[in-house]
């Protein structure tokens, strides 16, 4: 619960740089994984552990895609500051 609150706080307070905004999202996914694992152990059920591995896989894919978007945005616009990115056009 505390990690989730810190993640929400990090998103709300750090709105200057896109990579810094994505790190609290990863910490919230970590909090979800910890909840799945703790309840899986306490209830003697393997479903929580399988969901935790699924969430880890999705988080890794999200990080890779996000990093690719950051690199492309930096190459095109020259900055990854949120204030200077008005619109994202295809």
mmCIF file of C-alpha atoms in Angstrom:
data_model
loop_
_atom_site.group_PDB
_atom_site.id
_atom_site.type_symbol
_atom_site.label_atom_id
_atom_site.label_comp_id
_atom_site.label_asym_id
_atom_site.label_seq_id
_atom_site.Cartn_x
_atom_site.Cartn_y
_atom_site.Cartn_z
ATOM 1 C CA UNK A 1 0.000 0.000 0.000
ATOM 2 C CA UNK A 2 2.812 2.399 0.854
ATOM 3 C CA UNK A 3 4.608 1.720 -2.439
ATOM 4 C CA UNK A 4 1.386 2.441 -4.352
ATOM 5 C CA UNK A 5 0.909 5.741 -2.526
ATOM 6 C CA UNK A 6 4.521 6.701 -3.237
ATOM 7 C CA UNK A 7 3.980 5.850 -6.912
ATOM 8 C CA UNK A 8 0.896 8.050 -7.162
ATOM 9 C CA UNK A 9 2.739 10.835 -5.350
ATOM 10 C CA UNK A 10 5.680 10.482 -7.723
ATOM 11 C CA UNK A 11 3.467 10.820 -10.782
ATOM 12 C CA UNK A 12 1.688 13.874 -9.414
ATOM 13 C CA UNK A 13 4.824 15.699 -8.252
ATOM 14 C CA UNK A 14 7.288 14.906 -11.055
ATOM 15 C CA UNK A 15 5.721 16.228 -14.227
ATOM 16 C CA UNK A 16 8.864 17.616 -15.836
ATOM 17 C CA UNK A 17 10.548 14.666 -17.463
ATOM 18 C CA UNK A 18 8.905 11.675 -19.124
ATOM 19 C CA UNK A 19 11.337 8.966 -17.875
ATOM 20 C CA UNK A 20 11.034 10.266 -14.337
ATOM 21 C CA UNK A 21 7.238 10.083 -14.712
ATOM 22 C CA UNK A 22 7.446 6.456 -15.841
ATOM 23 C CA UNK A 23 9.495 5.250 -12.859
ATOM 24 C CA UNK A 24 6.615 5.643 -10.341
ATOM 25 C CA UNK A 25 4.442 3.565 -12.670
ATOM 26 C CA UNK A 26 7.009 0.785 -12.408
ATOM 27 C CA UNK A 27 6.989 1.074 -8.617
ATOM 28 C CA UNK A 28 3.198 0.726 -8.619
ATOM 29 C CA UNK A 29 3.532 -2.438 -10.706
ATOM 30 C CA UNK A 30 6.054 -3.673 -8.148
ATOM 31 C CA UNK A 31 3.502 -3.037 -5.400
ATOM 32 C CA UNK A 32 0.915 -5.062 -7.307
ATOM 33 C CA UNK A 33 3.424 -7.910 -7.669
ATOM 34 C CA UNK A 34 4.196 -7.858 -3.962
ATOM 35 C CA UNK A 35 0.492 -7.982 -3.126
ATOM 36 C CA UNK A 36 -0.022 -10.931 -5.456
ATOM 37 C CA UNK A 37 2.928 -12.794 -3.952
ATOM 38 C CA UNK A 38 2.013 -12.126 -0.315
ATOM 39 C CA UNK A 39 -1.596 -13.182 -0.750
ATOM 40 C CA UNK A 40 -0.530 -16.193 -2.802
ATOM 41 C CA UNK A 41 1.713 -17.405 0.002
ATOM 42 C CA UNK A 42 -0.825 -16.674 2.726
ATOM 43 C CA UNK A 43 -3.670 -18.447 0.887
ATOM 44 C CA UNK A 44 -1.532 -21.369 -0.413
ATOM 45 C CA UNK A 45 -2.604 -20.654 -3.966
ATOM 46 C CA UNK A 46 -0.339 -20.624 -7.010
ATOM 47 C CA UNK A 47 -2.523 -18.228 -9.027
ATOM 48 C CA UNK A 48 -1.040 -15.171 -7.329
ATOM 49 C CA UNK A 49 2.468 -16.224 -8.284
ATOM 50 C CA UNK A 50 1.436 -16.846 -11.878
ATOM 51 C CA UNK A 51 -0.238 -13.430 -12.040
ATOM 52 C CA UNK A 52 2.911 -11.856 -10.569
ATOM 53 C CA UNK A 53 5.016 -13.383 -13.332
ATOM 54 C CA UNK A 54 2.493 -12.157 -15.905
ATOM 55 C CA UNK A 55 2.598 -8.623 -14.469
ATOM 56 C CA UNK A 56 6.415 -8.714 -14.507
ATOM 57 C CA UNK A 57 6.359 -9.708 -18.166
ATOM 58 C CA UNK A 58 3.952 -6.899 -19.039
ATOM 59 C CA UNK A 59 6.048 -4.404 -17.042
ATOM 60 C CA UNK A 60 9.191 -5.424 -18.925
ATOM 61 C CA UNK A 61 7.437 -5.033 -22.271
ATOM 62 C CA UNK A 62 6.018 -1.673 -21.210
ATOM 63 C CA UNK A 63 9.469 -0.455 -20.184
ATOM 64 C CA UNK A 64 11.003 -1.501 -23.500
ATOM 65 C CA UNK A 65 8.279 0.172 -25.549
ATOM 66 C CA UNK A 66 8.388 3.291 -23.382
ATOM 67 C CA UNK A 67 12.152 3.570 -23.753
ATOM 68 C CA UNK A 68 11.822 3.265 -27.534
ATOM 69 C CA UNK A 69 9.219 6.045 -27.534
ATOM 70 C CA UNK A 70 11.498 8.235 -25.392
ATOM 71 C CA UNK A 71 14.424 7.750 -27.782
ATOM 72 C CA UNK A 72 12.317 8.527 -30.851
ATOM 73 C CA UNK A 73 10.789 11.601 -29.181
ATOM 74 C CA UNK A 74 14.231 12.872 -28.207
ATOM 75 C CA UNK A 75 15.578 12.354 -31.727
ATOM 76 C CA UNK A 76 12.642 14.141 -33.363
ATOM 77 C CA UNK A 77 12.043 16.993 -30.913
ATOM 78 C CA UNK A 78 15.399 17.343 -29.182
ATOM 79 C CA UNK A 79 13.895 17.189 -25.691
ATOM 80 C CA UNK A 80 11.875 14.858 -23.521
ATOM 81 C CA UNK A 81 10.603 17.572 -21.191
ATOM 82 C CA UNK A 82 6.832 17.414 -20.814
ATOM 83 C CA UNK A 83 6.396 21.188 -21.061
ATOM 84 C CA UNK A 84 7.788 21.331 -24.607
ATOM 85 C CA UNK A 85 5.809 18.413 -26.007
ATOM 86 C CA UNK A 86 2.482 19.940 -26.981
ATOM 87 C CA UNK A 87 1.133 17.221 -29.204
ATOM 88 C CA UNK A 88 2.213 13.822 -30.374
ATOM 89 C CA UNK A 89 1.423 13.387 -34.039
ATOM 90 C CA UNK A 90 1.894 10.308 -36.176
#
